[in-house]
Amino acid sequence: MNDDRPEVDHAPDQPPGDPVNDVHREFLASHPQVFLVVRRPDDTPMGYPMVGRWADGALEFSTYRKSAKVRHVEADPRVCCLCVPRDSELEHRVLAAWGRGFIEMAGRDRWRAAIEGRETAPAGIAVPDSVRAKVADRLATSKRVVLRVELESAAFVRGAHGLR
Amino acid sequence: MASGDRPDISMTPDELEDFLSSARAVVLAGLASNGWPLATLASATATPGSVRATVDADDLIVASIDEGGSVCCVLDAGISYYEIKGAVLRGRVVGLSDPGGTCCVEVAIDHVVSFDFSKLPEAPRT
């Protein structure tokens, strides 16, 4: 390969992208299908398909407290959230957003309320009542936790042009 | 059952091969030189052992992908809850090329995790 790729000089501990603006926030609030990418302790990337929830100015995910992703984020809180709208006919853009994740116990009550009061899941997938009840119970008993990501930057990515 | 009290909902090798053969895109993830995770949506073809992903040459992730480096490819699909399927493929870059304003990344996969929600114990049986 001709190595004329653009040089990207990543500043120490600064994520790529631009400061988060209202367009980014609205996009994240409208499209909950998010791929959460973290750094594993062996210095390799790991991605997880997730349903995100925009809450109080940050992106939140519900996950098992003992999950590998929680361990990875506790070891290195830097994450990339790739927001890929499920309906690519209506929205072809893909947004990458970067921030630091942490477990926020207070978020469990918000999630439980949202789950119990929601008719349809945010990602446009009808989640059976039994599954929602199970998630609410796991949140109540702290088997599940809320991973909250305070975003620092974001950028619409090029990806594969014309793919979507 | 899988380890702990969680059911094994992974795909069989044949199911995984079928699922991947229908994929046209993957989330391609890497790490920037300063350690921040990066990701983009790439057009792709995939098998359980390899992924060929293509992105525009000016995508943010391109500068961070080098031959021998580690990447992760994620796929998921499904309209209803019990139709959700997906796979997370981790491996190393074994080839890079730049045809026509794009960056083509060849990945040799060495670790696969898959899931198929139709295998959940509570899923309706057809």
Coordinates of C-alpha atoms in Angstrom, one line a residue:
Chain A
M1 CA 0.0 0.0 0.0
N2 CA 1.2 3.5 -0.8
D3 CA 1.7 5.0 2.6
D4 CA 0.4 8.4 1.8
R5 CA -2.3 8.1 4.3
P6 CA -3.0 11.3 6.3
E7 CA -0.8 11.7 9.3
V8 CA -3.0 11.9 12.4
D9 CA -1.1 13.3 15.3
H10 CA -3.2 12.2 18.3
A11 CA -2.5 14.5 21.2
P12 CA -1.7 12.6 24.4
D13 CA -4.9 11.6 26.0
Q14 CA -7.1 13.7 23.7
P15 CA -9.7 11.9 21.6
P16 CA -10.1 12.7 17.9
G17 CA -13.1 14.6 16.6
D18 CA -14.7 18.0 17.3
P19 CA -16.3 19.3 20.4
V20 CA -19.7 17.8 20.9
N21 CA -22.4 20.1 19.5
D22 CA -26.2 20.2 19.4
V23 CA -26.2 18.3 16.1
H24 CA -24.3 15.4 17.6
R25 CA -26.4 15.4 20.8
E26 CA -29.7 15.3 18.7
F27 CA -28.3 12.5 16.6
L28 CA -27.3 10.4 19.6
A29 CA -30.7 11.0 21.3
S30 CA -32.5 10.0 18.1
H31 CA -30.5 6.9 17.2
P32 CA -29.9 4.5 20.1
Q33 CA -28.1 1.7 18.1
V34 CA -24.6 2.1 19.3
F35 CA -21.4 0.0 19.0
L36 CA -19.4 0.6 22.2
V37 CA -15.6 0.2 21.5
V38 CA -13.2 -0.2 24.4
R39 CA -9.5 -0.9 24.8
R40 CA -8.7 -4.3 26.3
P41 CA -5.9 -4.7 28.8
D42 CA -3.8 -6.5 26.1
D43 CA -3.9 -3.2 24.1
T44 CA -6.4 -4.5 21.5
P45 CA -9.8 -3.0 20.6
M46 CA -13.1 -4.7 21.5
G47 CA -16.6 -3.8 20.2
Y48 CA -20.0 -4.5 21.6
P49 CA -23.4 -3.9 19.9
M50 CA -25.5 -2.0 22.4
V51 CA -28.6 0.0 22.9
G52 CA -27.7 3.4 24.1
R53 CA -29.9 5.9 25.9
W54 CA -29.3 9.6 25.9
A55 CA -29.9 10.9 29.4
D56 CA -29.0 14.2 31.1
G57 CA -26.3 15.1 28.6
A58 CA -24.5 11.7 28.4
L59 CA -24.9 8.4 26.7
E60 CA -25.8 5.5 28.9
F61 CA -25.9 1.7 28.5
S62 CA -27.3 -1.0 30.7
T63 CA -25.1 -4.1 31.2
Y64 CA -24.2 -6.8 33.6
R65 CA -22.0 -5.6 36.4
K66 CA -19.7 -8.6 36.0
S67 CA -19.4 -8.3 32.2
A68 CA -16.0 -8.0 30.5
K69 CA -16.9 -4.6 29.1
V70 CA -17.3 -3.2 32.6
R71 CA -13.9 -4.6 33.6
H72 CA -12.3 -3.1 30.5
V73 CA -13.9 0.4 31.1
E74 CA -12.9 0.4 34.7
A75 CA -9.3 -0.4 33.6
D76 CA -9.3 2.3 30.8
P77 CA -12.4 4.6 30.7
R78 CA -11.7 5.9 27.2
V79 CA -14.4 4.6 24.8
C80 CA -15.7 5.2 21.3
C81 CA -19.4 5.1 20.7
L82 CA -20.3 4.5 17.0
C83 CA -23.9 5.4 16.4
V84 CA -25.2 3.6 13.4
P85 CA -28.9 4.4 12.7
R86 CA -30.9 1.2 12.1
D87 CA -33.0 2.7 9.3
S88 CA -30.3 3.6 6.8
E89 CA -33.0 4.6 4.3
L90 CA -33.9 7.6 6.4
E91 CA -30.5 8.4 7.9
H92 CA -27.3 7.5 6.2
R93 CA -24.9 9.3 8.5
V94 CA -22.8 7.5 11.1
L95 CA -21.5 9.3 14.1
A96 CA -18.4 8.4 16.2
A97 CA -18.4 10.0 19.7
W98 CA -15.6 9.7 22.3
G99 CA -15.7 10.0 26.0
R100 CA -14.9 8.4 29.3
G101 CA -17.2 5.8 30.8
F102 CA -18.0 5.0 34.4
I103 CA -20.5 3.1 36.4
E104 CA -23.2 5.3 37.7
M105 CA -25.4 3.7 40.3
A106 CA -27.9 6.5 40.3
G107 CA -28.7 5.8 36.7
R108 CA -30.4 2.5 37.5
D109 CA -33.6 4.1 38.7
R110 CA -33.9 6.2 35.5
W111 CA -33.4 3.1 33.4
R112 CA -35.9 1.1 35.4
A113 CA -38.5 3.8 35.0
A114 CA -37.8 4.1 31.3
I115 CA -38.0 0.3 30.8
E116 CA -41.2 0.0 32.8
G117 CA -42.9 2.9 31.1
R118 CA -41.8 2.3 27.5
E119 CA -44.1 0.7 25.0
T120 CA -41.4 0.1 22.4
A121 CA -37.6 -0.1 22.8
P122 CA -35.6 2.9 21.7
A123 CA -33.8 1.0 19.0
G124 CA -37.1 0.3 17.2
I125 CA -37.1 -3.3 18.3
A126 CA -40.1 -4.6 20.2
V127 CA -38.7 -6.1 23.4
P128 CA -40.9 -8.7 25.0
D129 CA -42.4 -7.7 28.3
S130 CA -40.7 -10.6 30.0
V131 CA -37.3 -9.4 28.9
R132 CA -38.0 -5.9 30.1
A133 CA -39.1 -7.2 33.4
K134 CA -36.0 -9.2 33.7
V135 CA -33.8 -6.2 32.9
A136 CA -35.6 -4.1 35.4
D137 CA -35.2 -6.8 38.1
R138 CA -31.5 -7.1 37.4
L139 CA -31.1 -3.4 37.7
A140 CA -33.0 -3.4 41.0
T141 CA -30.8 -6.1 42.4
S142 CA -27.6 -4.5 41.0
K143 CA -26.8 -7.5 38.8
R144 CA -27.0 -4.9 36.0
V145 CA -25.5 -1.5 36.2
V146 CA -25.6 1.7 34.1
L147 CA -22.4 2.5 32.2
R148 CA -22.5 6.3 31.6
V149 CA -20.3 7.9 29.0
E150 CA -19.6 11.6 29.3
L151 CA -18.8 12.7 25.8
E152 CA -15.8 14.9 24.9
S153 CA -15.8 14.9 21.1
A154 CA -17.6 13.6 18.1
A155 CA -17.4 13.4 14.3
F156 CA -19.5 12.0 11.5
V157 CA -17.2 9.3 10.0
R158 CA -16.7 8.7 6.3
G159 CA -16.9 4.9 6.6
A160 CA -17.5 3.4 3.2
H161 CA -18.9 6.2 1.1
G162 CA -22.2 5.2 -0.5
L163 CA -22.6 2.1 1.6
R164 CA -25.7 3.3 3.4
Chain B
M1 CA -25.4 -23.8 29.5
A2 CA -22.5 -21.6 29.2
S3 CA -20.3 -20.7 32.2
G4 CA -22.2 -19.3 35.1
D5 CA -26.0 -19.2 34.8
R6 CA -26.1 -17.7 31.3
P7 CA -27.3 -19.9 28.4
D8 CA -25.1 -20.6 25.5
I9 CA -26.6 -18.7 22.6
S10 CA -23.6 -18.8 20.3
M11 CA -24.0 -19.9 16.6
T12 CA -22.7 -23.2 15.4
P13 CA -19.9 -23.0 12.8
D14 CA -22.3 -23.6 10.0
E15 CA -24.7 -20.9 11.3
L16 CA -21.9 -18.5 11.7
E17 CA -20.7 -19.1 8.2
D18 CA -24.2 -18.5 6.9
F19 CA -24.6 -15.3 8.9
L20 CA -21.3 -13.9 7.8
S21 CA -21.8 -14.8 4.2
S22 CA -24.8 -12.4 4.1
A23 CA -23.0 -9.5 5.7
R24 CA -22.2 -6.5 3.5
A25 CA -20.9 -4.2 6.3
V26 CA -19.0 -4.4 9.6
V27 CA -18.1 -2.0 12.3
L28 CA -14.3 -1.8 12.0
A29 CA -12.6 -0.9 15.3
G30 CA -9.0 -0.1 16.1
L31 CA -6.9 2.0 18.5
A32 CA -5.3 5.4 17.8
S33 CA -1.7 5.8 18.6
N34 CA -2.6 7.5 21.9
G35 CA -4.8 4.5 22.9
W36 CA -8.2 6.0 22.2
P37 CA -10.6 3.5 20.5
L38 CA -11.7 4.3 17.0
A39 CA -14.5 2.9 14.9
T40 CA -16.2 3.3 11.5
L41 CA -18.6 1.5 9.3
A42 CA -16.9 -0.4 6.5
S43 CA -18.2 -2.3 3.5
A44 CA -17.0 -5.8 4.0
T45 CA -17.1 -9.5 3.2
A46 CA -16.5 -11.9 6.0
T47 CA -15.9 -15.5 6.8
P48 CA -15.2 -17.1 10.2
G49 CA -11.5 -16.8 9.4
S50 CA -11.1 -13.6 7.6
V51 CA -12.6 -10.2 6.9
R52 CA -12.0 -7.9 4.0
A53 CA -13.1 -4.4 4.9
T54 CA -13.1 -1.3 2.8
V55 CA -13.4 2.3 3.9
D56 CA -12.8 5.7 2.3
A57 CA -9.1 6.6 2.4
D58 CA -9.8 9.7 4.4
D59 CA -11.7 8.0 7.2
L60 CA -10.3 8.8 10.6
I61 CA -9.5 5.1 11.3
V62 CA -7.2 4.7 8.3
A63 CA -4.1 6.3 9.8
S64 CA -4.3 4.0 12.8
I65 CA -4.4 0.8 10.9
D66 CA -1.1 -0.9 10.2
E67 CA -0.1 -4.3 9.0
G68 CA 0.2 -6.6 12.0
G69 CA -2.0 -4.4 14.2
S70 CA -5.1 -5.6 16.0
V71 CA -8.6 -4.7 14.9
C72 CA -12.1 -5.8 15.8
C73 CA -15.0 -6.3 13.5
V74 CA -18.6 -6.3 14.8
L75 CA -21.7 -7.3 13.0
D76 CA -25.3 -7.5 14.1
A77 CA -28.7 -8.0 12.4
G78 CA -32.3 -8.5 13.3
I79 CA -35.6 -6.7 13.2
S80 CA -37.4 -8.3 16.2
Y81 CA -35.8 -9.1 19.5
Y82 CA -35.6 -12.9 19.1
E83 CA -34.2 -12.4 15.6
I84 CA -31.1 -10.5 16.8
K85 CA -27.9 -12.2 15.7
G86 CA -24.4 -10.9 15.7
A87 CA -20.7 -11.7 15.9
V88 CA -17.5 -10.0 17.2
L89 CA -14.4 -11.0 15.2
R90 CA -11.0 -10.1 16.5
G91 CA -7.8 -10.4 14.6
R92 CA -4.7 -8.9 13.0
V93 CA -4.3 -6.9 9.8
V94 CA -2.5 -9.0 7.2
G95 CA -2.9 -6.8 4.2
L96 CA -3.5 -3.2 3.3
S97 CA -4.2 -1.8 -0.1
D98 CA -5.5 1.5 -1.5
P99 CA -7.5 1.0 -4.6
G100 CA -9.3 4.1 -6.0
G101 CA -9.4 6.4 -3.0
T102 CA -10.3 3.6 -0.6
C103 CA -8.4 1.7 2.0
C104 CA -8.9 -2.1 1.9
V105 CA -8.0 -4.0 5.1
E106 CA -7.5 -7.7 5.1
V107 CA -7.9 -9.2 8.6
A108 CA -7.0 -12.7 9.7
I109 CA -9.5 -13.6 12.5
D110 CA -8.2 -15.4 15.6
H111 CA -11.1 -15.0 18.0
V112 CA -14.8 -15.1 17.4
V113 CA -17.8 -14.5 19.7
S114 CA -21.3 -14.9 18.3
F115 CA -24.9 -14.7 19.6
D116 CA -28.3 -15.7 18.4
F117 CA -31.2 -14.5 20.5
S118 CA -33.5 -17.2 19.0
K119 CA -31.5 -19.6 21.2
L120 CA -32.5 -17.9 24.4
P121 CA -34.5 -20.4 26.5
E122 CA -37.5 -18.1 26.6
A123 CA -37.5 -17.6 22.8
P124 CA -40.6 -18.9 21.0
R125 CA -40.0 -22.2 19.3
T126 CA -41.2 -22.6 15.7

